[in-house]
Coordinates of N, CA and C and ligand atoms in Angstrom, one line a residue:
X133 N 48.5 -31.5 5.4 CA 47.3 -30.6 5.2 C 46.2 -31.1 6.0
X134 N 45.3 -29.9 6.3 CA 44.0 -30.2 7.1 C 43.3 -29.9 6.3
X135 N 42.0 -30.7 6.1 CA 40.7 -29.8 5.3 C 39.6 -30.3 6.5
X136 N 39.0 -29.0 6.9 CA 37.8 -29.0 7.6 C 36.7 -30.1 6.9
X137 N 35.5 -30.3 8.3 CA 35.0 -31.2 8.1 C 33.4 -30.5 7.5
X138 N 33.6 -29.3 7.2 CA 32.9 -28.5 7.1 C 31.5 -28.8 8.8
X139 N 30.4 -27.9 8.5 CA 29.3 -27.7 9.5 C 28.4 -28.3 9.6
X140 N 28.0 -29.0 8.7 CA 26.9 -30.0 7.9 C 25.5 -29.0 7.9
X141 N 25.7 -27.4 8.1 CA 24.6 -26.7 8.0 C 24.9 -26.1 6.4
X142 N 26.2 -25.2 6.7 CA 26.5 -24.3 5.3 C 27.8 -25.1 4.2
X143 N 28.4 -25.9 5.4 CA 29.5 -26.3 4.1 C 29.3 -27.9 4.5
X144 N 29.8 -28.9 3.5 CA 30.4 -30.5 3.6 C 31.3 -30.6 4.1
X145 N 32.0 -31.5 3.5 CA 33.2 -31.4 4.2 C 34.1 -31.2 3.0
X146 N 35.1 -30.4 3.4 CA 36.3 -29.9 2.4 C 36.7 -30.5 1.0
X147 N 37.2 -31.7 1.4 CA 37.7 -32.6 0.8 C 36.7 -33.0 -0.8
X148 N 35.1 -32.8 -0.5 CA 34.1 -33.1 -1.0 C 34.5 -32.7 -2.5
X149 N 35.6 -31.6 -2.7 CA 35.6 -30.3 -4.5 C 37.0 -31.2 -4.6
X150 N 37.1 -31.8 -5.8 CA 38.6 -32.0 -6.1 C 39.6 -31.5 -6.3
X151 N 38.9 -30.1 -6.5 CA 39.5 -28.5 -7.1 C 40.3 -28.0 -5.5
X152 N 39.1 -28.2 -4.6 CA 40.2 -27.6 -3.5 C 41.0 -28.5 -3.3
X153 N 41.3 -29.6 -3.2 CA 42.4 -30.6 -2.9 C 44.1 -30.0 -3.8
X154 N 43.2 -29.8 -5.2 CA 44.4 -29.3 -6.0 C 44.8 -27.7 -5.6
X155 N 43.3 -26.9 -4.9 CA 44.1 -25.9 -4.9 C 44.7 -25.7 -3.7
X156 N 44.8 -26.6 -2.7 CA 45.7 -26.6 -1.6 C 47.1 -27.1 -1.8
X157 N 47.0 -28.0 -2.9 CA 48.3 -28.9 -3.2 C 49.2 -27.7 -4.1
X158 N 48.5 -26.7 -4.6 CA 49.1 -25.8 -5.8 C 49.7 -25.0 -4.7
X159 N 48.7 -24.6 -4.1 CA 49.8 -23.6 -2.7 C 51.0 -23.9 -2.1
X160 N 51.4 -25.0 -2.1 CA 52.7 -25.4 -1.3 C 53.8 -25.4 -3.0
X161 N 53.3 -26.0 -4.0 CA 54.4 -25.0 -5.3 C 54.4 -23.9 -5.0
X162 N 53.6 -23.0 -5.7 CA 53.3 -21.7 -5.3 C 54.7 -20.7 -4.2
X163 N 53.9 -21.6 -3.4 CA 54.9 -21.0 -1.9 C 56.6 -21.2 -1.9
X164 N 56.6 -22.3 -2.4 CA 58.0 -22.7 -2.7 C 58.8 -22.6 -4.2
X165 N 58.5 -21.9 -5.0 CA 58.6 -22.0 -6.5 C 58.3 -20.0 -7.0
X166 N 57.3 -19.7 -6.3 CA 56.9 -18.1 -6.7 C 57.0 -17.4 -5.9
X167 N 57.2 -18.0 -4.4 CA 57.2 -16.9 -3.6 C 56.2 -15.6 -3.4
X168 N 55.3 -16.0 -3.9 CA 54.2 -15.0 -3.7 C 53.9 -14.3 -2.3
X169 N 54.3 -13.2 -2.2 CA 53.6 -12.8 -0.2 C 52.1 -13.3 -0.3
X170 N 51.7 -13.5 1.0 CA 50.5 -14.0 1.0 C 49.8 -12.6 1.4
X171 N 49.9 -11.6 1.1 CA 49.0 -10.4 1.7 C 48.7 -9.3 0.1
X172 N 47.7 -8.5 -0.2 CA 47.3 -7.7 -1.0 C 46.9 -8.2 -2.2
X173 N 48.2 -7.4 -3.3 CA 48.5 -8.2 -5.0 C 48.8 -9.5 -5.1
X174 N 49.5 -9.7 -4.5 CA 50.6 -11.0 -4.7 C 49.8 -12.0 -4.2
X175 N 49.1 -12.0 -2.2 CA 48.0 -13.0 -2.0 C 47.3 -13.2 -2.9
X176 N 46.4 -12.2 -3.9 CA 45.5 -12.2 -4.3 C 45.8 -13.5 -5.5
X177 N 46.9 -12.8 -6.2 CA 47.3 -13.9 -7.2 C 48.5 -15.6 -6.8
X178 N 48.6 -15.5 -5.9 CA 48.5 -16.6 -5.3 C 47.7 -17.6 -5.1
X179 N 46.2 -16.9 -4.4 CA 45.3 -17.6 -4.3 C 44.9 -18.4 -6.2
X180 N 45.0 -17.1 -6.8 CA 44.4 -17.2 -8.3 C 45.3 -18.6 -8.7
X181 N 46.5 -18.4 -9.1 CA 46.9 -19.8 -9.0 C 46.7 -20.8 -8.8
X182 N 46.2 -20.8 -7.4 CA 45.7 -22.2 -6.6 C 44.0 -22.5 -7.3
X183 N 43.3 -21.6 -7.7 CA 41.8 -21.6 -8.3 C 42.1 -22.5 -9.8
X184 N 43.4 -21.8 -10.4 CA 43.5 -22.2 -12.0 C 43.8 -24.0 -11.8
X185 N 44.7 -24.2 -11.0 CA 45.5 -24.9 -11.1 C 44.6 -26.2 -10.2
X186 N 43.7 -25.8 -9.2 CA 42.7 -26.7 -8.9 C 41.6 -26.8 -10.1
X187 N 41.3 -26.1 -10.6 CA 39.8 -26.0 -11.6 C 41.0 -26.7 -12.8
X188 N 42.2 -26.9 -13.4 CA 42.4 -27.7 -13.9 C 43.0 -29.6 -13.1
X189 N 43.0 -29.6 -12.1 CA 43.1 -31.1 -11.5 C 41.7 -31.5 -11.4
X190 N 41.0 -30.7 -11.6 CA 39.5 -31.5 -11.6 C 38.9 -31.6 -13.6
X191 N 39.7 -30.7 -13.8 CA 39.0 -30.7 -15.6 C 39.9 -32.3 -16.0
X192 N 41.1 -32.2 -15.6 CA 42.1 -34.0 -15.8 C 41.0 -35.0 -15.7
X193 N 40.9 -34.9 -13.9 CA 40.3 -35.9 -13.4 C 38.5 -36.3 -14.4
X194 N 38.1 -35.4 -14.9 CA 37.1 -36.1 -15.2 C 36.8 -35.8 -17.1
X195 N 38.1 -35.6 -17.5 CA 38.3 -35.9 -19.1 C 38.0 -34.2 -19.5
X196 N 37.7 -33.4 -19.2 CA 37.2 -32.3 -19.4 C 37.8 -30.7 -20.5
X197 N 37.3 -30.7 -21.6 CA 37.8 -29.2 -21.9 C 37.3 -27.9 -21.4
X198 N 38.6 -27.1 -21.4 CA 38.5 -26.0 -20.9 C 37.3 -25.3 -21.3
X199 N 36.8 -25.3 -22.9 CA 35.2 -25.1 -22.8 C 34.1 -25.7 -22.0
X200 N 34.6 -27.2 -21.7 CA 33.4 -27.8 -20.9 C 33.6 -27.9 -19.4
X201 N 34.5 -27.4 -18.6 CA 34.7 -27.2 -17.4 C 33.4 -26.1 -17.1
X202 N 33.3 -26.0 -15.8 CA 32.7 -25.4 -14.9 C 33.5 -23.9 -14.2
X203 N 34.7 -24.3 -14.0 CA 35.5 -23.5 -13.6 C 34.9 -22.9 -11.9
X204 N 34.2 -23.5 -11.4 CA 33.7 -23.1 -10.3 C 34.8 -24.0 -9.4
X205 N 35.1 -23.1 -8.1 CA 36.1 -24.1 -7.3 C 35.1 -23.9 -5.7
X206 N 34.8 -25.2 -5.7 CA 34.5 -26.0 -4.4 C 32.8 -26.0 -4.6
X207 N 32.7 -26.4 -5.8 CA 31.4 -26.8 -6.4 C 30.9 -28.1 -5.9
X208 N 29.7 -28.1 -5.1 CA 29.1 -29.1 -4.2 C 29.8 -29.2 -2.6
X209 N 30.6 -28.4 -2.3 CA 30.7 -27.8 -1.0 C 29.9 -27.2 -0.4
X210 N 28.9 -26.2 -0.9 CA 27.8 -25.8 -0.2 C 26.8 -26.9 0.2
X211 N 25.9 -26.6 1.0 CA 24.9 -27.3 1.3 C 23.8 -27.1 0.7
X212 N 22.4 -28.1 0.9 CA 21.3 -27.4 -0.4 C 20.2 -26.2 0.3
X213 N 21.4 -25.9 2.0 CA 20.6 -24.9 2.5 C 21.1 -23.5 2.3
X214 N 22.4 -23.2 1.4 CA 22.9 -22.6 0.9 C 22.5 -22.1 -0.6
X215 N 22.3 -20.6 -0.7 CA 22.0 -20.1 -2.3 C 23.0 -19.4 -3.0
X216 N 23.5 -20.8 -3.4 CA 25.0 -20.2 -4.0 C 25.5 -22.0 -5.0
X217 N 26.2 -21.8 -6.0 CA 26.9 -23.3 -6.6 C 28.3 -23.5 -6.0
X218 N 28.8 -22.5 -5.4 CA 30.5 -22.9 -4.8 C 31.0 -21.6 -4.1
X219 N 32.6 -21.8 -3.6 CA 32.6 -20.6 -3.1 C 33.2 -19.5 -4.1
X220 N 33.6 -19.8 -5.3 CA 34.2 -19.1 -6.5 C 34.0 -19.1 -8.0
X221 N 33.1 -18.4 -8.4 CA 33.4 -18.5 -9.7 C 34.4 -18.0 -10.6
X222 N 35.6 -18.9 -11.3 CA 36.5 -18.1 -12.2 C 35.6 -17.6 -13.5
X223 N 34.8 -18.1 -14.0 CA 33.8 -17.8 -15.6 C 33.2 -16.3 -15.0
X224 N 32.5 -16.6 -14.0 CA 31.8 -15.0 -13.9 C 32.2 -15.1 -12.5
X225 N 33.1 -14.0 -12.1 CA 33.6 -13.7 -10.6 C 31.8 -13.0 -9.9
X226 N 32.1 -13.7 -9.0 CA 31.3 -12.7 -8.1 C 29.7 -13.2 -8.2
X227 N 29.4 -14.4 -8.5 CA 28.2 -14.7 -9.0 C 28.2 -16.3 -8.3
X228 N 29.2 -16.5 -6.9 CA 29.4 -17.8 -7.1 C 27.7 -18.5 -6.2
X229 N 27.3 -17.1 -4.7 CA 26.5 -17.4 -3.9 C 26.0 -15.9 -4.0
X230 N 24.8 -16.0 -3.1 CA 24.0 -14.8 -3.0 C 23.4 -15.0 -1.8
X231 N 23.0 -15.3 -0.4 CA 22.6 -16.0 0.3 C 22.5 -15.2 1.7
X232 N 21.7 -15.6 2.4 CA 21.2 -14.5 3.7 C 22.1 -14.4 4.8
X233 N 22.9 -15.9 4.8 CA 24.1 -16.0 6.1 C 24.9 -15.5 5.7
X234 N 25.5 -16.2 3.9 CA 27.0 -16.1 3.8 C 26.8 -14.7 3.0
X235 N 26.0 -13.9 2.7 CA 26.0 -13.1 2.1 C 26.2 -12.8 0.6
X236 N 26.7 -11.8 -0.1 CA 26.9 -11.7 -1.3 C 28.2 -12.1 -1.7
X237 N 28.5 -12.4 -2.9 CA 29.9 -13.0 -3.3 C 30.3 -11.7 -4.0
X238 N 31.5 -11.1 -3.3 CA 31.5 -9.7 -3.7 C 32.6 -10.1 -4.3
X239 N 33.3 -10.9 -5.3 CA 34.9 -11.3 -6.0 C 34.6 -10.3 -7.3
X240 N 35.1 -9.5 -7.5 CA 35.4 -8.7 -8.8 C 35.4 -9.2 -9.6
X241 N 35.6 -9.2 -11.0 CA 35.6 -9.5 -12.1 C 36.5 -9.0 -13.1
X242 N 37.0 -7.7 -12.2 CA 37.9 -6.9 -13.3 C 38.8 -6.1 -12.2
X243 N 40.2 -5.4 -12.9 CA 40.9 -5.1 -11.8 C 40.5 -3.9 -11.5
X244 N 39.9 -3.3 -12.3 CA 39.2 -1.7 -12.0 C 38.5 -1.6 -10.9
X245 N 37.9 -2.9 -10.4 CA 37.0 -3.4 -9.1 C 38.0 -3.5 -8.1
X246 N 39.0 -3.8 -8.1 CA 39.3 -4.2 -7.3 C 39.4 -3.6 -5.6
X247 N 39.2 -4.5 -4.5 CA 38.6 -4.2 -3.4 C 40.0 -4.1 -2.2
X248 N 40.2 -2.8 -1.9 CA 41.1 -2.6 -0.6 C 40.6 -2.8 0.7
X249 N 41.4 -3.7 1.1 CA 40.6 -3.8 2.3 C 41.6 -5.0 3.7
X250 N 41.6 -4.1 5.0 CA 42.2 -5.3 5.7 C 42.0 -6.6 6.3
X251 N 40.8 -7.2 5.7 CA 40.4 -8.6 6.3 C 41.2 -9.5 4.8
X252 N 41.1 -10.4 5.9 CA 41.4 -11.5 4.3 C 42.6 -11.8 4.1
X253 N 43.7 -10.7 4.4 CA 45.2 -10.7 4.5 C 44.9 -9.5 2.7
X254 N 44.1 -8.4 3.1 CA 43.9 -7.8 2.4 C 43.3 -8.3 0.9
X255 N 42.2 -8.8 1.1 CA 41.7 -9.2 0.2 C 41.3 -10.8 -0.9
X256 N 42.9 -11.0 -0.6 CA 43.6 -12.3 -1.2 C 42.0 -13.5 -1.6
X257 N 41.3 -13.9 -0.8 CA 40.1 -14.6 -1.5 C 39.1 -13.5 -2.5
X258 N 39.2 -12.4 -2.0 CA 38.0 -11.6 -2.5 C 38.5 -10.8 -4.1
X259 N 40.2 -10.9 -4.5 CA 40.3 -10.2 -5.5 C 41.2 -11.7 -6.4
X260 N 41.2 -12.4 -6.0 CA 42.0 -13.4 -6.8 C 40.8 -13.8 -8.2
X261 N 39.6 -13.1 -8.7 CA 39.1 -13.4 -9.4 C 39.5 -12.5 -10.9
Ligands
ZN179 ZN1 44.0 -20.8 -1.2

């Protein structure tokens, strides 16, 4: 695995969220175990997977109940020139950043939301909430 070293303007460096560590390590199960396509539905919940399954390697790592988790994945990855807590919220989708570069965190919340679209490998970060 690679994890960027992030920009030292908008991100840290990767490695910084424990959550992404686990949710890159969940991807290679995932890939090998569910076979999930990585494009649309399936990327989407793919990705979702890798969010649950990171936001719980970090609830382990620091004694944590599912009421007292954060559920935010790659929380303290942004920078403090960034207006946002992470790049994902699973508690409230779509509320992770709000911010003038990175823009609005447009992650749904509900499937009725959900966003068609061909960037992303259709979506896959933007609806896995
Ligand atoms: Zn992923």
């Amino acid at each position: 695995m690679v994890f960027g070293d992030g920009d030292g303007e908008l991100f840290q460096r990767f490695t910084v969220s424990l959550d992404i560590i686990g949710h890159e390590l969940t991807h290679g199960v995932t890939e090998d175990e569910a076979a999930l396509m990585y494009v649309n539905q399936s990327g989407a919940l793919n990705e979702s997977v890798s969010d649950v399954f990171g936001s719980l390697v970090k609830q382990h790592a620091l004694g944590q109940t599912a009421e007292q988790a954060d559920w935010l994945i790659g929380n303290g990855l942004l920078t403090d020139a960034v207006q946002g807590v992470a790049l994902r919220s699973m508690k409230d989708p779509g509320t992770a950043y709000d911010d003038p570069v990175l823009g609005d965190d447009i992650q749904p919340g509900h499937m009725s939301k959900y966003v068609k679209m061909t960037g992303d490998n259709g979506g896959v970060h933007i609806n896995s909430g």
